[in-house]
Amino acid sequence: MTVFDDGIALETTADGSMRGRTVPEWANMVGPFGGITAAVLVHAVERQPDVHGLPLAVTVNYLAPIVDGEFDIRARAVRTNRTNQHWIVELSQGGETRTTATAVFGIRRDTWTDTEYPRPQVPSPTELPESDGGPTWMRNYDMRYVAGGLPDPDDGPAASSETLLWVRDNPLRPVDFPSLAAVCDIFYPRVFLRRAQLTPAGTVSITVYFHAAPADLAAQGAEYLLARARGQQFAAGHFDQTAQIWGAGGALLATSHQIVYFKG
């Protein structure tokens, strides 16, 4: 068991729901790291006895901060057909809904395959220093920035919001679908980089698309992932952010899109 496994651990209760608990190692500025919340919701569906296929997509909506302590998760399959299965998932504390999600699982078939977004050519992770600093949860990752590291106010505003980095779990842990969901949210808010200052910000909703097949995950093991994120439009207190996650062998394992609020 690693700290990641602790963060997504669930037990089935008498009424058929699942119960988890926050882990201090995943603390963020307010509540737990959003990526670990997305991961536990994916894991909750994986645990269902009637789950059909593998994760294809998950959309997580952060309604209210999760407070330290136990939480309950209910997952319900709303439609299953020959190829896909659609789920509604709800995380609550004290009877109050804190997070909702929809998830699509499906059967993967052998078809024509192509990737229009190849992995960038970058230095190897061993050529780059390990990043330090940031919220508590960042200590659970070995992050090595190629570009767009944590901003220094002395650097001034940046013309681009792009961040590119190598990342893997700390301690080492083989990549699976819950950990891929978490990695899609490891990027600090893009507005920090553009403005070179910390401002209140937080993810409102994130969608993760899983492209990895089981063979891709087996080949990846616990090796570094290459992760890239970039904002697209900053306006009216919100911005959107897109991200790609490549495996060590160059396969595109996951992509994501999220909407983030910010002040200032």
Short mmCIF file of C-alpha atoms in Angstrom, two decimals, residues 24-262:
data_model
loop_
_atom_site.label_atom_id
_atom_site.label_comp_id
_atom_site.label_asym_id
_atom_site.label_seq_id
_atom_site.Cartn_x
_atom_site.Cartn_y
_atom_site.Cartn_z
CA PRO A 24 -3.48 14.31 5.35
CA GLU A 25 -0.71 13.60 2.82
CA TRP A 26 -3.12 14.68 0.04
CA ALA A 27 -4.02 18.05 1.60
CA ASN A 28 -4.32 21.02 -0.72
CA MET A 29 -4.87 24.69 0.07
CA VAL A 30 -8.58 23.97 0.66
CA GLY A 31 -9.59 20.35 1.16
CA PRO A 32 -7.82 17.44 -0.57
CA PHE A 33 -6.05 17.59 -3.94
CA GLY A 34 -8.72 17.44 -6.66
CA GLY A 35 -6.83 14.72 -8.50
CA ILE A 36 -7.13 12.28 -5.61
CA THR A 37 -10.87 12.97 -5.50
CA ALA A 38 -11.17 12.19 -9.21
CA ALA A 39 -9.12 9.04 -8.66
CA VAL A 40 -11.30 7.73 -5.83
CA LEU A 41 -14.44 8.25 -7.93
CA VAL A 42 -12.95 6.25 -10.82
CA HIS A 43 -11.93 3.58 -8.32
CA ALA A 44 -15.45 3.52 -6.89
CA VAL A 45 -16.87 2.55 -10.27
CA GLU A 46 -14.10 -0.01 -10.87
CA ARG A 47 -15.20 -1.75 -7.66
CA GLN A 48 -18.82 -2.21 -8.73
CA PRO A 49 -19.77 -5.85 -9.30
CA ASP A 50 -21.68 -5.00 -12.48
CA VAL A 51 -19.02 -2.76 -14.05
CA HIS A 52 -18.77 -3.28 -17.81
CA GLY A 53 -15.44 -2.74 -19.54
CA LEU A 54 -12.70 -0.22 -18.73
CA PRO A 55 -12.73 3.54 -18.08
CA LEU A 56 -13.17 5.68 -21.18
CA ALA A 57 -14.04 9.06 -19.65
CA VAL A 58 -14.91 10.68 -16.34
CA THR A 59 -16.24 14.17 -15.62
CA VAL A 60 -15.87 15.38 -12.02
CA ASN A 61 -17.70 18.46 -10.71
CA TYR A 62 -16.38 19.98 -7.48
CA LEU A 63 -19.47 21.39 -5.77
CA ALA A 64 -18.08 22.21 -2.33
CA PRO A 65 -14.84 21.64 -0.39
CA ILE A 66 -14.38 18.18 1.13
CA VAL A 67 -13.57 18.50 4.82
CA ASP A 68 -11.16 16.24 6.69
CA GLY A 69 -12.72 12.94 7.72
CA GLU A 70 -14.95 10.25 6.23
CA PHE A 71 -17.01 10.56 3.07
CA ASP A 72 -19.58 8.35 1.35
CA ILE A 73 -19.78 7.47 -2.35
CA ARG A 74 -22.73 6.09 -4.26
CA ALA A 75 -22.30 4.85 -7.83
CA ARG A 76 -25.22 3.93 -10.07
CA ALA A 77 -25.17 2.50 -13.58
CA VAL A 78 -27.86 4.33 -15.56
CA ARG A 79 -27.45 2.55 -18.90
CA THR A 80 -25.50 -0.44 -20.20
CA ASN A 81 -25.32 -1.54 -23.81
CA ARG A 82 -23.06 -3.88 -25.73
CA THR A 83 -20.20 -1.39 -25.94
CA ASN A 84 -20.58 1.31 -23.26
CA GLN A 85 -21.82 1.72 -19.71
CA HIS A 86 -22.80 5.07 -18.18
CA TRP A 87 -22.50 5.85 -14.46
CA ILE A 88 -23.56 8.60 -12.08
CA VAL A 89 -21.40 8.95 -8.96
CA GLU A 90 -21.94 11.14 -5.90
CA LEU A 91 -19.60 11.90 -2.98
CA SER A 92 -21.19 13.26 0.18
CA GLN A 93 -20.33 14.17 3.75
CA GLY A 94 -22.91 14.47 6.52
CA GLY A 95 -25.70 14.11 4.00
CA GLU A 96 -24.42 17.02 1.86
CA THR A 97 -23.27 16.39 -1.70
CA ARG A 98 -19.72 17.65 -2.18
CA THR A 99 -18.73 16.19 -5.55
CA THR A 100 -20.58 14.62 -8.46
CA ALA A 101 -19.30 12.71 -11.46
CA THR A 102 -20.39 10.96 -14.59
CA ALA A 103 -18.28 8.12 -15.93
CA VAL A 104 -18.27 6.11 -19.13
CA PHE A 105 -16.81 2.62 -19.17
CA GLY A 106 -16.59 0.52 -22.31
CA ILE A 107 -15.21 -2.44 -24.18
CA ARG A 108 -12.02 -1.68 -26.10
CA ARG A 109 -11.68 -3.27 -29.53
CA ASP A 110 -8.80 -3.66 -31.98
CA THR A 111 -9.26 -0.98 -34.66
CA TRP A 112 -7.22 1.36 -36.84
CA THR A 113 -5.07 3.52 -34.59
CA ASP A 114 -3.24 6.82 -35.05
CA THR A 115 -2.11 9.71 -32.82
CA GLU A 116 -2.11 13.25 -34.20
CA TYR A 117 -0.48 14.69 -31.08
CA PRO A 118 2.99 13.08 -30.77
CA ARG A 119 5.01 13.28 -27.59
CA PRO A 120 7.37 16.29 -27.59
CA GLN A 121 11.12 15.75 -27.77
CA VAL A 122 12.47 16.75 -24.36
CA PRO A 123 15.45 15.98 -22.10
CA SER A 124 15.19 12.78 -20.09
CA PRO A 125 13.96 13.11 -16.50
CA THR A 126 17.38 12.17 -15.15
CA GLU A 127 18.80 15.32 -16.78
CA LEU A 128 16.40 17.56 -14.86
CA PRO A 129 16.27 18.50 -11.16
CA GLU A 130 13.45 17.28 -8.95
CA SER A 131 11.01 20.04 -8.05
CA ASP A 132 10.27 20.94 -4.45
CA GLY A 133 7.85 23.28 -2.72
CA GLY A 134 4.13 23.70 -3.25
CA PRO A 135 1.16 22.24 -1.35
CA THR A 136 1.47 19.07 0.76
CA TRP A 137 0.09 16.74 -1.92
CA MET A 138 2.92 17.57 -4.33
CA ARG A 139 5.32 15.58 -2.15
CA ASN A 140 3.56 12.44 -3.41
CA TYR A 141 5.03 13.00 -6.86
CA ASP A 142 8.51 13.17 -8.34
CA MET A 143 8.11 16.18 -10.67
CA ARG A 144 10.82 17.35 -13.06
CA TYR A 145 9.89 20.45 -15.03
CA VAL A 146 11.02 20.86 -18.63
CA ALA A 147 9.27 24.23 -18.93
CA GLY A 148 6.70 26.26 -17.04
CA GLY A 149 7.76 25.40 -13.48
CA LEU A 150 6.33 27.04 -10.40
CA PRO A 151 6.47 30.79 -11.13
CA ASP A 152 8.74 33.23 -9.37
CA PRO A 153 7.20 36.72 -8.96
CA ASP A 154 10.59 38.19 -9.87
CA ASP A 155 10.25 36.65 -13.34
CA GLY A 156 7.18 38.73 -14.15
CA PRO A 157 4.12 37.65 -16.17
CA ALA A 158 4.64 34.91 -18.78
CA ALA A 159 3.50 35.10 -22.39
CA SER A 160 2.49 31.43 -22.37
CA SER A 161 0.70 29.31 -19.79
CA GLU A 162 2.26 26.04 -20.99
CA THR A 163 3.85 23.66 -18.51
CA LEU A 164 5.74 20.53 -19.54
CA LEU A 165 7.11 18.09 -16.98
CA TRP A 166 8.04 14.51 -16.22
CA VAL A 167 6.13 13.01 -13.28
CA ARG A 168 5.79 9.73 -11.42
CA ASP A 169 4.39 8.60 -8.10
CA ASN A 170 6.49 8.97 -4.95
CA PRO A 171 6.88 6.28 -3.68
CA LEU A 172 6.89 4.40 -6.97
CA ARG A 173 3.61 2.78 -7.97
CA PRO A 174 2.52 1.24 -11.31
CA VAL A 175 0.23 3.50 -13.31
CA ASP A 176 -3.45 2.53 -13.47
CA PHE A 177 -6.67 4.32 -14.41
CA PRO A 178 -7.22 6.06 -11.04
CA SER A 179 -3.64 7.35 -10.99
CA LEU A 180 -3.96 8.57 -14.58
CA ALA A 181 -7.04 10.56 -13.52
CA ALA A 182 -5.05 12.11 -10.68
CA VAL A 183 -2.07 13.01 -12.87
CA CYS A 184 -4.37 14.91 -15.24
CA ASP A 185 -4.92 17.40 -12.40
CA ILE A 186 -1.34 17.86 -11.13
CA PHE A 187 -0.85 21.20 -12.85
CA TYR A 188 -1.01 24.33 -10.70
CA PRO A 189 -3.54 26.90 -12.04
CA ARG A 190 -2.37 28.36 -15.36
CA VAL A 191 -3.22 31.87 -14.21
CA PHE A 192 -0.35 31.65 -11.70
CA LEU A 193 2.12 31.34 -14.56
CA ARG A 194 0.57 33.99 -16.78
CA ARG A 195 0.44 36.58 -13.98
CA ALA A 196 3.44 35.41 -11.90
CA GLN A 197 1.43 35.62 -8.70
CA LEU A 198 -0.62 33.33 -6.50
CA THR A 199 -4.31 34.16 -6.66
CA PRO A 200 -7.32 32.24 -5.30
CA ALA A 201 -8.19 29.61 -7.91
CA GLY A 202 -9.68 26.15 -8.08
CA THR A 203 -11.02 23.56 -10.52
CA VAL A 204 -14.78 23.66 -11.02
CA SER A 205 -15.06 20.70 -13.40
CA ILE A 206 -12.59 18.36 -15.10
CA THR A 207 -13.08 15.72 -17.78
CA VAL A 208 -10.47 13.02 -18.31
CA TYR A 209 -10.38 10.86 -21.43
CA PHE A 210 -8.56 7.55 -21.05
CA HIS A 211 -6.78 6.34 -24.20
CA ALA A 212 -4.58 3.69 -22.54
CA ALA A 213 -5.28 0.01 -23.00
CA PRO A 214 -4.25 -2.49 -20.30
CA ALA A 215 -1.18 -3.39 -22.36
CA ASP A 216 -0.12 0.27 -22.39
CA LEU A 217 -0.38 0.45 -18.60
CA ALA A 218 1.52 -2.81 -18.17
CA ALA A 219 4.31 -1.48 -20.41
CA GLN A 220 4.39 1.82 -18.50
CA GLY A 221 4.76 0.29 -15.05
CA ALA A 222 6.07 2.91 -12.63
CA GLU A 223 8.10 4.87 -15.19
CA TYR A 224 7.88 8.65 -15.66
CA LEU A 225 4.94 10.15 -17.52
CA LEU A 226 5.37 13.25 -19.66
CA ALA A 227 2.60 15.74 -18.88
CA ARG A 228 1.70 18.98 -20.66
CA ALA A 229 -0.96 21.58 -19.88
CA ARG A 230 -1.95 24.94 -21.31
CA GLY A 231 -4.73 27.44 -20.70
CA GLN A 232 -6.72 28.75 -23.65
CA GLN A 233 -8.98 31.60 -22.55
CA PHE A 234 -8.83 33.70 -19.38
CA ALA A 235 -11.94 35.85 -18.86
CA ALA A 236 -14.70 36.76 -16.42
CA GLY A 237 -13.12 34.90 -13.51
CA HIS A 238 -12.66 31.56 -15.29
CA PHE A 239 -10.19 29.88 -17.63
CA ASP A 240 -10.08 26.53 -19.37
CA GLN A 241 -7.07 24.23 -19.44
CA THR A 242 -6.23 21.30 -21.68
CA ALA A 243 -3.66 18.60 -20.89
CA GLN A 244 -2.00 15.54 -22.43
CA ILE A 245 -0.27 12.64 -20.67
CA TRP A 246 2.21 10.48 -22.58
CA GLY A 247 3.80 7.22 -21.47
CA ALA A 248 7.50 6.45 -21.38
CA GLY A 249 7.24 4.72 -24.76
CA GLY A 250 5.53 7.69 -26.39
CA ALA A 251 1.91 6.47 -26.29
CA LEU A 252 -0.74 9.09 -25.50
CA LEU A 253 -2.35 7.60 -22.38
CA ALA A 254 -4.85 10.29 -21.37
CA THR A 255 -6.06 13.79 -22.20
CA SER A 256 -8.13 16.18 -20.14
CA HIS A 257 -9.98 19.46 -20.17
CA GLN A 258 -11.08 21.52 -17.20
CA ILE A 259 -12.65 24.81 -16.24
CA VAL A 260 -11.09 26.76 -13.37
CA TYR A 261 -12.29 29.80 -11.44
CA PHE A 262 -9.91 32.53 -10.32
#
